[in-house]
mmCIF file of C-alpha atoms in Angstrom:
data_model
loop_
_atom_site.group_PDB
_atom_site.id
_atom_site.type_symbol
_atom_site.label_atom_id
_atom_site.label_comp_id
_atom_site.label_asym_id
_atom_site.label_seq_id
_atom_site.Cartn_x
_atom_site.Cartn_y
_atom_site.Cartn_z
ATOM 1 C CA MET A 199 0.527 1.900 -2.704
ATOM 2 C CA CYS A 200 -1.938 4.798 -2.867
ATOM 3 C CA VAL A 201 -3.628 6.458 0.017
ATOM 4 C CA SER A 202 -6.240 9.264 -0.155
ATOM 5 C CA VAL A 203 -7.948 10.665 2.945
ATOM 6 C CA SER A 204 -11.648 10.055 3.047
ATOM 7 C CA GLU A 205 -14.190 12.543 4.296
ATOM 8 C CA ASP A 206 -15.626 9.730 6.525
ATOM 9 C CA ASP A 207 -13.733 9.467 9.891
ATOM 10 C CA VAL A 208 -15.063 6.060 10.632
ATOM 11 C CA THR A 209 -13.655 4.827 7.205
ATOM 12 C CA SER A 210 -10.472 6.527 7.891
ATOM 13 C CA SER A 211 -9.974 4.717 11.163
ATOM 14 C CA LEU A 212 -10.773 1.294 9.639
ATOM 15 C CA TYR A 213 -8.371 1.892 6.722
ATOM 16 C CA SER A 214 -5.648 3.227 8.846
ATOM 17 C CA GLU A 215 -5.617 -0.144 10.591
ATOM 18 C CA LEU A 216 -5.426 -1.798 7.127
ATOM 19 C CA LEU A 217 -2.522 0.406 6.283
ATOM 20 C CA GLU A 218 -0.865 -0.493 9.599
ATOM 21 C CA VAL A 219 -1.147 -4.255 8.949
ATOM 22 C CA SER A 220 0.134 -3.996 5.348
ATOM 23 C CA LEU A 221 3.157 -1.937 6.286
ATOM 24 C CA ASN A 222 3.862 -3.910 9.484
ATOM 25 C CA SER A 223 3.688 -7.250 7.663
ATOM 26 C CA ALA A 224 5.851 -5.844 4.861
ATOM 27 C CA ARG A 225 8.558 -4.767 7.185
ATOM 28 C CA LYS A 226 8.514 -8.004 9.014
ATOM 29 C CA ASN A 227 8.415 -10.469 6.061
ATOM 30 C CA THR A 228 9.870 -8.581 3.095
ATOM 31 C CA SER A 229 12.621 -6.249 1.996
ATOM 32 C CA LEU A 230 10.385 -4.333 -0.386
ATOM 33 C CA ASP A 231 10.994 -0.711 -1.253
ATOM 34 C CA ILE A 232 7.767 0.886 -0.145
ATOM 35 C CA ILE A 233 6.556 3.929 -1.940
ATOM 36 C CA ILE A 234 3.014 5.503 -1.184
ATOM 37 C CA LEU A 235 1.152 8.105 -3.162
ATOM 38 C CA TYR A 236 -0.606 10.244 -0.486
ATOM 39 C CA ASP A 237 -3.441 12.606 -0.842
ATOM 40 C CA GLY A 238 -4.136 14.192 2.413
ATOM 41 C CA PRO A 239 -3.035 16.670 5.166
ATOM 42 C CA ASP A 240 0.188 16.576 7.098
ATOM 43 C CA LYS A 241 -1.484 15.879 10.398
ATOM 44 C CA HIS A 242 -3.604 12.648 9.965
ATOM 45 C CA ILE A 243 -3.494 9.200 11.291
ATOM 46 C CA TYR A 244 -2.486 7.896 7.855
ATOM 47 C CA MET A 245 0.651 10.034 8.032
ATOM 48 C CA ASP A 246 1.353 8.782 11.517
ATOM 49 C CA VAL A 247 1.324 5.106 10.338
ATOM 50 C CA MET A 248 3.402 5.880 7.180
ATOM 51 C CA ASN A 249 6.098 7.689 9.394
ATOM 52 C CA LYS A 250 6.094 4.847 11.767
ATOM 53 C CA TYR A 251 7.296 2.428 9.135
ATOM 54 C CA ASN A 252 9.576 4.754 7.287
ATOM 55 C CA VAL A 253 8.100 4.581 3.767
ATOM 56 C CA LYS A 254 8.855 6.920 0.863
ATOM 57 C CA ILE A 255 5.864 9.348 0.821
ATOM 58 C CA ILE A 256 5.002 11.113 -2.600
ATOM 59 C CA ARG A 257 2.409 13.910 -1.998
ATOM 60 C CA TRP A 258 -0.042 13.358 -4.913
ATOM 61 C CA LYS A 259 -3.569 14.261 -6.063
ATOM 62 C CA PHE A 260 -5.045 12.161 -8.954
ATOM 63 C CA SER A 261 -4.140 13.731 -12.208
ATOM 64 C CA HIS A 262 -7.674 13.563 -13.706
ATOM 65 C CA PHE A 263 -9.718 14.363 -10.623
ATOM 66 C CA GLU A 264 -12.017 16.807 -12.280
ATOM 67 C CA ALA A 265 -12.696 14.325 -15.221
ATOM 68 C CA LEU A 266 -13.487 11.661 -12.562
ATOM 69 C CA LYS A 267 -16.304 13.820 -11.215
ATOM 70 C CA LYS A 268 -17.688 14.694 -14.685
ATOM 71 C CA THR A 269 -17.663 10.926 -15.827
ATOM 72 C CA PHE A 270 -18.861 9.311 -12.507
ATOM 73 C CA THR A 271 -21.482 11.981 -11.699
ATOM 74 C CA ALA A 272 -23.277 11.994 -8.310
ATOM 75 C CA GLU A 273 -26.450 11.198 -10.263
ATOM 76 C CA TYR A 274 -24.889 8.213 -11.832
ATOM 77 C CA LEU A 275 -23.351 6.819 -8.539
ATOM 78 C CA LYS A 276 -26.711 7.309 -6.617
ATOM 79 C CA LYS A 277 -28.635 5.515 -9.358
ATOM 80 C CA THR A 278 -26.084 2.695 -9.606
ATOM 81 C CA PHE A 279 -25.216 2.134 -5.962
ATOM 82 C CA ASN A 280 -27.924 4.014 -4.018
ATOM 83 C CA LYS A 281 -25.358 6.240 -2.454
ATOM 84 C CA ASN A 282 -26.405 9.671 -1.214
ATOM 85 C CA ALA A 283 -23.095 10.993 -0.085
ATOM 86 C CA ILE A 284 -20.382 10.688 -2.655
ATOM 87 C CA ASP A 285 -16.799 10.896 -1.536
ATOM 88 C CA TYR A 286 -14.685 11.536 -4.593
ATOM 89 C CA ASN A 287 -11.359 11.490 -2.570
ATOM 90 C CA LYS A 288 -12.178 7.852 -1.794
ATOM 91 C CA ILE A 289 -12.792 6.951 -5.475
ATOM 92 C CA ALA A 290 -9.728 9.136 -6.648
ATOM 93 C CA GLY A 291 -7.498 7.008 -4.283
ATOM 94 C CA THR A 292 -8.220 3.954 -6.330
ATOM 95 C CA PHE A 293 -7.563 5.785 -9.531
ATOM 96 C CA MET A 294 -4.155 7.123 -8.355
ATOM 97 C CA ARG A 295 -2.547 3.774 -9.400
ATOM 98 C CA PHE A 296 -2.967 5.022 -12.937
ATOM 99 C CA ASP A 297 -0.438 7.852 -12.282
ATOM 100 C CA ILE A 298 2.332 5.438 -11.272
ATOM 101 C CA PRO A 299 3.668 4.843 -14.783
ATOM 102 C CA PHE A 300 4.213 8.543 -15.139
ATOM 103 C CA ILE A 301 5.898 8.980 -11.800
ATOM 104 C CA GLU A 302 8.289 5.967 -11.832
ATOM 105 C CA MET A 303 11.139 6.740 -14.207
ATOM 106 C CA ASP A 304 13.889 4.442 -12.857
ATOM 107 C CA ASP A 305 12.502 0.932 -12.473
ATOM 108 C CA GLU A 306 11.286 -1.285 -15.318
ATOM 109 C CA TYR A 307 8.675 -3.015 -13.265
ATOM 110 C CA VAL A 308 6.433 -1.984 -10.420
ATOM 111 C CA LEU A 309 4.349 -4.079 -8.053
ATOM 112 C CA TYR A 310 1.178 -2.146 -7.053
ATOM 113 C CA SER A 311 -0.819 -3.174 -3.999
ATOM 114 C CA ASP A 312 -4.005 -2.081 -2.326
ATOM 115 C CA ILE A 313 -3.700 -1.450 1.508
ATOM 116 C CA ASP A 314 -5.937 -4.204 2.530
ATOM 117 C CA VAL A 315 -3.236 -6.944 2.425
ATOM 118 C CA ILE A 316 -0.753 -8.971 4.576
ATOM 119 C CA PHE A 317 2.610 -9.497 3.060
ATOM 120 C CA ASN A 318 3.303 -13.141 4.058
ATOM 121 C CA LYS A 319 6.701 -14.038 2.433
ATOM 122 C CA GLU A 320 9.710 -12.303 0.884
ATOM 123 C CA ILE A 321 8.940 -10.951 -2.573
ATOM 124 C CA ARG A 322 11.671 -10.229 -5.143
ATOM 125 C CA LEU A 323 11.617 -9.181 -8.724
ATOM 126 C CA ASP A 324 12.533 -12.680 -9.864
ATOM 127 C CA SER A 325 9.459 -14.017 -8.008
ATOM 128 C CA PHE A 326 7.438 -12.889 -11.101
ATOM 129 C CA ASN A 327 7.480 -13.581 -14.782
ATOM 130 C CA LYS A 328 8.779 -10.674 -16.747
ATOM 131 C CA THR A 329 5.328 -9.614 -18.082
ATOM 132 C CA LYS A 330 5.160 -7.684 -21.327
ATOM 133 C CA VAL A 331 2.520 -5.273 -20.053
ATOM 134 C CA ILE A 332 0.544 -6.238 -16.846
ATOM 135 C CA ALA A 333 -0.272 -9.271 -14.700
ATOM 136 C CA ALA A 334 -3.254 -9.467 -12.382
ATOM 137 C CA GLY A 335 -5.168 -12.317 -10.444
ATOM 138 C CA PRO A 336 -8.779 -13.269 -10.705
ATOM 139 C CA GLU A 337 -11.520 -11.290 -9.144
ATOM 140 C CA THR A 338 -13.253 -13.938 -6.916
ATOM 141 C CA ASP A 339 -12.866 -17.356 -8.459
ATOM 142 C CA LYS A 340 -9.529 -19.308 -8.345
ATOM 143 C CA ASP A 341 -10.370 -21.139 -11.530
ATOM 144 C CA PHE A 342 -9.984 -18.337 -13.974
ATOM 145 C CA ALA A 343 -11.860 -18.716 -17.370
ATOM 146 C CA ASP A 344 -12.573 -16.627 -20.331
ATOM 147 C CA GLY A 345 -15.029 -13.917 -19.471
ATOM 148 C CA ASN A 346 -13.944 -13.768 -15.911
ATOM 149 C CA ILE A 347 -12.792 -10.393 -14.419
ATOM 150 C CA PHE A 348 -9.251 -9.636 -13.303
ATOM 151 C CA ASN A 349 -8.861 -8.008 -9.817
ATOM 152 C CA ALA A 350 -7.012 -4.672 -9.743
ATOM 153 C CA GLY A 351 -6.012 -4.900 -6.066
ATOM 154 C CA ILE A 352 -2.524 -6.425 -6.855
ATOM 155 C CA LEU A 353 -0.852 -5.467 -10.130
ATOM 156 C CA PHE A 354 2.613 -6.261 -11.546
ATOM 157 C CA PHE A 355 3.382 -4.193 -14.674
ATOM 158 C CA ASN A 356 5.950 -2.976 -17.099
ATOM 159 C CA VAL A 357 6.044 0.718 -16.519
ATOM 160 C CA LYS A 358 6.840 1.815 -19.964
ATOM 161 C CA GLU A 359 4.243 -0.417 -21.707
ATOM 162 C CA MET A 360 1.600 0.347 -19.094
ATOM 163 C CA ARG A 361 1.988 4.039 -19.721
ATOM 164 C CA LYS A 362 0.494 3.638 -23.222
ATOM 165 C CA HIS A 363 -2.522 1.710 -21.987
ATOM 166 C CA VAL A 364 -3.149 4.292 -19.215
ATOM 167 C CA ASN A 365 -3.210 7.123 -21.800
ATOM 168 C CA THR A 366 -5.990 5.419 -23.518
ATOM 169 C CA ILE A 367 -7.810 4.918 -20.183
ATOM 170 C CA PHE A 368 -7.348 8.792 -19.432
ATOM 171 C CA ASN A 369 -8.776 9.426 -22.874
ATOM 172 C CA LYS A 370 -11.957 7.385 -22.086
ATOM 173 C CA LEU A 371 -12.169 9.117 -18.659
ATOM 174 C CA GLU A 372 -11.831 12.617 -20.158
ATOM 175 C CA ASN A 373 -14.685 11.719 -22.605
ATOM 176 C CA GLY A 374 -17.062 10.563 -20.085
ATOM 177 C CA ILE A 375 -16.888 6.902 -21.165
ATOM 178 C CA ILE A 376 -17.787 4.580 -18.266
ATOM 179 C CA PRO A 377 -16.365 1.046 -18.360
ATOM 180 C CA LYS A 378 -18.873 -1.690 -19.175
ATOM 181 C CA VAL A 379 -17.441 -4.328 -16.969
ATOM 182 C CA SER A 380 -16.726 -4.098 -13.322
ATOM 183 C CA LEU A 381 -16.189 -0.799 -11.458
ATOM 184 C CA PHE A 382 -14.105 2.269 -11.804
ATOM 185 C CA ASP A 383 -10.415 1.714 -12.349
ATOM 186 C CA GLN A 384 -10.790 -1.985 -12.331
ATOM 187 C CA GLY A 385 -13.350 -1.809 -15.177
ATOM 188 C CA TYR A 386 -10.951 0.303 -17.330
ATOM 189 C CA ILE A 387 -8.098 -2.115 -16.728
ATOM 190 C CA ASN A 388 -10.317 -5.044 -17.729
ATOM 191 C CA GLU A 389 -11.426 -3.291 -20.896
ATOM 192 C CA VAL A 390 -8.350 -1.512 -22.095
ATOM 193 C CA CYS A 391 -5.753 -4.001 -21.076
ATOM 194 C CA LYS A 392 -7.786 -7.156 -21.724
ATOM 195 C CA SER A 393 -5.728 -8.674 -24.519
ATOM 196 C CA ASP A 394 -2.468 -7.851 -22.712
ATOM 197 C CA ILE A 395 -3.239 -9.016 -19.053
ATOM 198 C CA GLU A 396 -1.357 -12.072 -18.030
ATOM 199 C CA LEU A 397 -2.491 -14.215 -15.089
ATOM 200 C CA LEU A 398 -0.622 -13.371 -11.934
ATOM 201 C CA PRO A 399 -0.068 -16.502 -9.709
ATOM 202 C CA LEU A 400 -2.788 -16.895 -7.220
ATOM 203 C CA GLU A 401 -0.303 -16.814 -4.391
ATOM 204 C CA PHE A 402 0.431 -13.064 -5.176
ATOM 205 C CA ASN A 403 -3.323 -12.106 -4.734
ATOM 206 C CA TRP A 404 -4.644 -14.736 -2.362
ATOM 207 C CA LYS A 405 -8.069 -14.226 -0.960
ATOM 208 C CA PRO A 406 -8.937 -15.419 2.563
ATOM 209 C CA TYR A 407 -12.092 -17.079 1.354
ATOM 210 C CA TRP A 408 -10.169 -19.418 -0.714
ATOM 211 C CA GLY A 409 -8.846 -21.047 2.606
ATOM 212 C CA HIS A 410 -5.451 -21.230 4.148
ATOM 213 C CA ASN A 411 -2.425 -21.435 1.948
ATOM 214 C CA ASP A 412 1.177 -21.582 3.356
ATOM 215 C CA ASP A 413 2.635 -20.681 -0.003
ATOM 216 C CA ALA A 414 0.719 -17.409 -0.269
ATOM 217 C CA TYR A 415 2.872 -14.328 -0.655
ATOM 218 C CA ILE A 416 0.150 -11.643 -0.417
ATOM 219 C CA ILE A 417 -3.140 -12.069 1.471
ATOM 220 C CA HIS A 418 -5.673 -9.704 0.017
ATOM 221 C CA PHE A 419 -8.814 -8.886 2.055
ATOM 222 C CA HIS A 420 -10.970 -8.603 -1.007
ATOM 223 C CA GLY A 421 -14.562 -8.198 0.210
ATOM 224 C CA ILE A 422 -15.314 -7.421 3.880
ATOM 225 C CA LYS A 423 -12.656 -5.483 5.605
ATOM 226 C CA PRO A 424 -11.522 -6.830 9.008
ATOM 227 C CA GLY A 425 -13.447 -5.005 11.772
ATOM 228 C CA GLY A 426 -15.741 -3.407 9.209
ATOM 229 C CA ASP A 427 -19.091 -4.012 7.582
ATOM 230 C CA ASN A 428 -20.588 -4.012 4.105
ATOM 231 C CA SER A 429 -20.958 -0.301 3.856
ATOM 232 C CA ALA A 430 -17.292 0.318 4.754
ATOM 233 C CA SER A 431 -15.914 -2.375 2.331
ATOM 234 C CA GLY A 432 -16.619 -1.006 -1.087
ATOM 235 C CA PHE A 433 -19.418 0.261 -3.308
ATOM 236 C CA ASN A 434 -20.521 -3.185 -4.405
ATOM 237 C CA MET A 435 -20.210 -5.098 -1.136
ATOM 238 C CA SER A 436 -23.416 -6.956 0.000
ATOM 239 C CA ASP A 437 -24.424 -10.210 1.572
ATOM 240 C CA ALA A 438 -24.570 -11.594 -2.058
ATOM 241 C CA PHE A 439 -20.837 -11.603 -2.029
ATOM 242 C CA PHE A 440 -20.711 -14.369 0.748
ATOM 243 C CA TYR A 441 -23.192 -16.549 -1.193
ATOM 244 C CA HIS A 442 -20.926 -16.424 -4.155
ATOM 245 C CA VAL A 443 -17.514 -17.003 -2.561
ATOM 246 C CA PHE A 444 -18.783 -19.806 -0.150
ATOM 247 C CA ARG A 445 -21.409 -21.247 -2.594
ATOM 248 C CA ASP A 446 -19.632 -24.584 -2.310
ATOM 249 C CA LYS A 447 -19.959 -24.502 1.554
ATOM 250 C CA ASN A 448 -16.374 -25.650 1.783
ATOM 251 C CA LEU A 449 -15.428 -25.935 5.499
ATOM 252 C CA ALA A 450 -11.731 -25.783 4.652
ATOM 253 C CA ALA A 451 -12.345 -22.397 2.985
ATOM 254 C CA ILE A 452 -14.284 -21.089 5.899
ATOM 255 C CA SER A 453 -11.657 -22.180 8.338
ATOM 256 C CA GLY A 454 -8.803 -20.437 6.406
ATOM 257 C CA TYR A 455 -11.050 -17.334 6.156
ATOM 258 C CA LEU A 456 -11.284 -17.301 9.960
ATOM 259 C CA LYS A 457 -7.617 -17.812 10.394
ATOM 260 C CA TYR A 458 -6.518 -14.992 8.147
ATOM 261 C CA PHE A 459 -8.840 -12.541 10.009
ATOM 262 C CA LYS A 460 -7.149 -13.756 13.315
ATOM 263 C CA ASP A 461 -3.645 -13.158 11.720
ATOM 264 C CA TYR A 462 -4.698 -9.727 10.747
ATOM 265 C CA PHE A 463 -5.700 -8.639 14.225
ATOM 266 C CA ASN A 464 -2.580 -10.229 15.657
ATOM 267 C CA TYR A 465 -0.519 -7.860 13.516
ATOM 268 C CA LEU A 466 -2.351 -5.043 15.152
ATOM 269 C CA GLY A 467 -1.653 -6.468 18.601
ATOM 270 C CA LYS A 468 -5.479 -6.372 19.058
ATOM 271 C CA ASN A 469 -7.988 -8.882 20.205
ATOM 272 C CA ASN A 470 -11.178 -8.592 18.116
ATOM 273 C CA ASP A 471 -12.425 -12.163 18.512
ATOM 274 C CA LYS A 472 -15.873 -10.712 19.138
ATOM 275 C CA TRP A 473 -16.087 -9.307 15.654
ATOM 276 C CA ILE A 474 -14.587 -12.408 14.109
ATOM 277 C CA ARG A 475 -17.277 -14.595 15.832
ATOM 278 C CA GLN A 476 -20.147 -12.311 14.962
ATOM 279 C CA HIS A 477 -19.002 -12.113 11.318
ATOM 280 C CA THR A 478 -18.465 -15.790 10.946
ATOM 281 C CA ARG A 479 -21.795 -16.625 12.532
ATOM 282 C CA LYS A 480 -23.484 -14.311 10.058
ATOM 283 C CA ILE A 481 -21.841 -16.282 7.182
ATOM 284 C CA LEU A 482 -22.864 -19.589 8.717
ATOM 285 C CA LYS A 483 -26.405 -18.410 9.109
ATOM 286 C CA LEU A 484 -26.382 -17.425 5.317
ATOM 287 C CA LEU A 485 -24.965 -20.715 4.242
ATOM 288 C CA PHE A 486 -26.757 -23.118 6.676
ATOM 289 C CA PRO A 487 -30.069 -21.376 7.538
ATOM 290 C CA GLU A 488 -31.742 -24.613 8.415
ATOM 291 C CA ASN A 489 -28.895 -26.532 10.209
ATOM 292 C CA LYS A 490 -28.761 -24.934 13.637
ATOM 293 C CA LEU A 491 -26.828 -27.952 15.073
ATOM 294 C CA LEU A 492 -24.116 -27.647 12.593
ATOM 295 C CA ARG A 493 -23.774 -23.865 13.167
ATOM 296 C CA ARG A 494 -23.534 -24.449 16.990
ATOM 297 C CA ILE A 495 -20.895 -27.040 16.539
ATOM 298 C CA ILE A 496 -18.660 -24.885 14.187
ATOM 299 C CA SER A 497 -19.207 -21.855 16.387
ATOM 300 C CA SER A 498 -18.108 -23.859 19.426
ATOM 301 C CA LYS A 499 -15.000 -25.108 17.699
ATOM 302 C CA MET A 500 -14.388 -21.568 16.405
ATOM 303 C CA LYS A 501 -14.435 -20.200 19.997
ATOM 304 C CA CYS A 502 -11.937 -22.764 21.061
ATOM 305 C CA TYR A 503 -9.627 -21.852 18.131
ATOM 306 C CA LEU A 504 -9.959 -18.185 18.984
ATOM 307 C CA VAL A 505 -9.067 -18.764 22.623
ATOM 308 C CA TYR A 506 -6.226 -21.289 22.182
ATOM 309 C CA ASN A 507 -4.944 -20.257 18.678
ATOM 310 C CA ASN A 508 -4.511 -23.758 17.654
ATOM 311 C CA PHE A 509 -5.492 -23.764 13.918
ATOM 312 C CA SER A 510 -4.548 -27.422 13.034
ATOM 313 C CA ASN A 511 -6.602 -28.680 16.002
ATOM 314 C CA PHE A 512 -9.556 -26.482 14.991
ATOM 315 C CA LEU A 513 -9.419 -27.634 11.394
ATOM 316 C CA PHE A 514 -9.473 -31.254 12.417
ATOM 317 C CA LYS A 515 -12.323 -30.845 14.786
ATOM 318 C CA LEU A 516 -14.290 -28.792 12.286
ATOM 319 C CA PHE A 517 -14.063 -31.528 9.633
ATOM 320 C CA PHE A 518 -14.749 -34.399 12.027
ATOM 321 C CA PHE A 519 -17.869 -32.698 13.477
ATOM 322 C CA GLY A 520 -18.828 -31.085 10.169
ATOM 323 C CA ARG A 521 -19.154 -34.620 8.557
#
């Protein structure tokens, strides 16, 4: 994993909870060796969380930080994302994954994960196919097709082979070449590694908006971050995201989505049912703007689920009344 301290205290607070859940779930459900590249001060909430779960910390700053600022200029970022304040530490935190092949010198393979995840089941090396270079899951759609984008949130890669590809990426970064598809590090991975990316089984990068899956190893909160809003959940996060991932208006997907957010806050030992209700109602209003009755019914059943935590009963009632 990679962690870089943001200049925004609100974002740091939100992401420290994401880190807490990922490490808590990893310790409870796996025997993984956890190594974190960390760019930040000794006294910080991130450091408190990492020490709590006894992970190996490598103090690190992204090796091409200055090239990052020259390539993704403040003018470019403002024009592209309409952002006035540019936090390059936050951007560098996502790029630090490219330094891993040059840090790891012992293991042949590495599993990289963003911090916005729940580790749901034991993960071992033999859980994966021995990929020649790199394996990644789809960005938003389960049914991956040619032309789709790979998501860089969870990566399984051959360290030695990935080192060669990263050198190509660094060359592009140093020469100010911005990726044509997707954003930042993910864009470079999709361009440079395109012919060598193998499809990671969906269960290792399972998105909550795909619905509930007992076989999922890693739940990745791609999109909105639990407890957060669009502005705190990535450069490209907007309401259009919800229209896309729930475009089929699949009630099973919505119910699973709700359950994973409940699981997340349970790992924190925190009741944030109010945020879950508000967030889900917002999505229902976007999906069913004219059907107030259905929205009321779903919201009522959702409240019962949050109070009594009986997911199977909630799912049954949701389908029964939904029809």
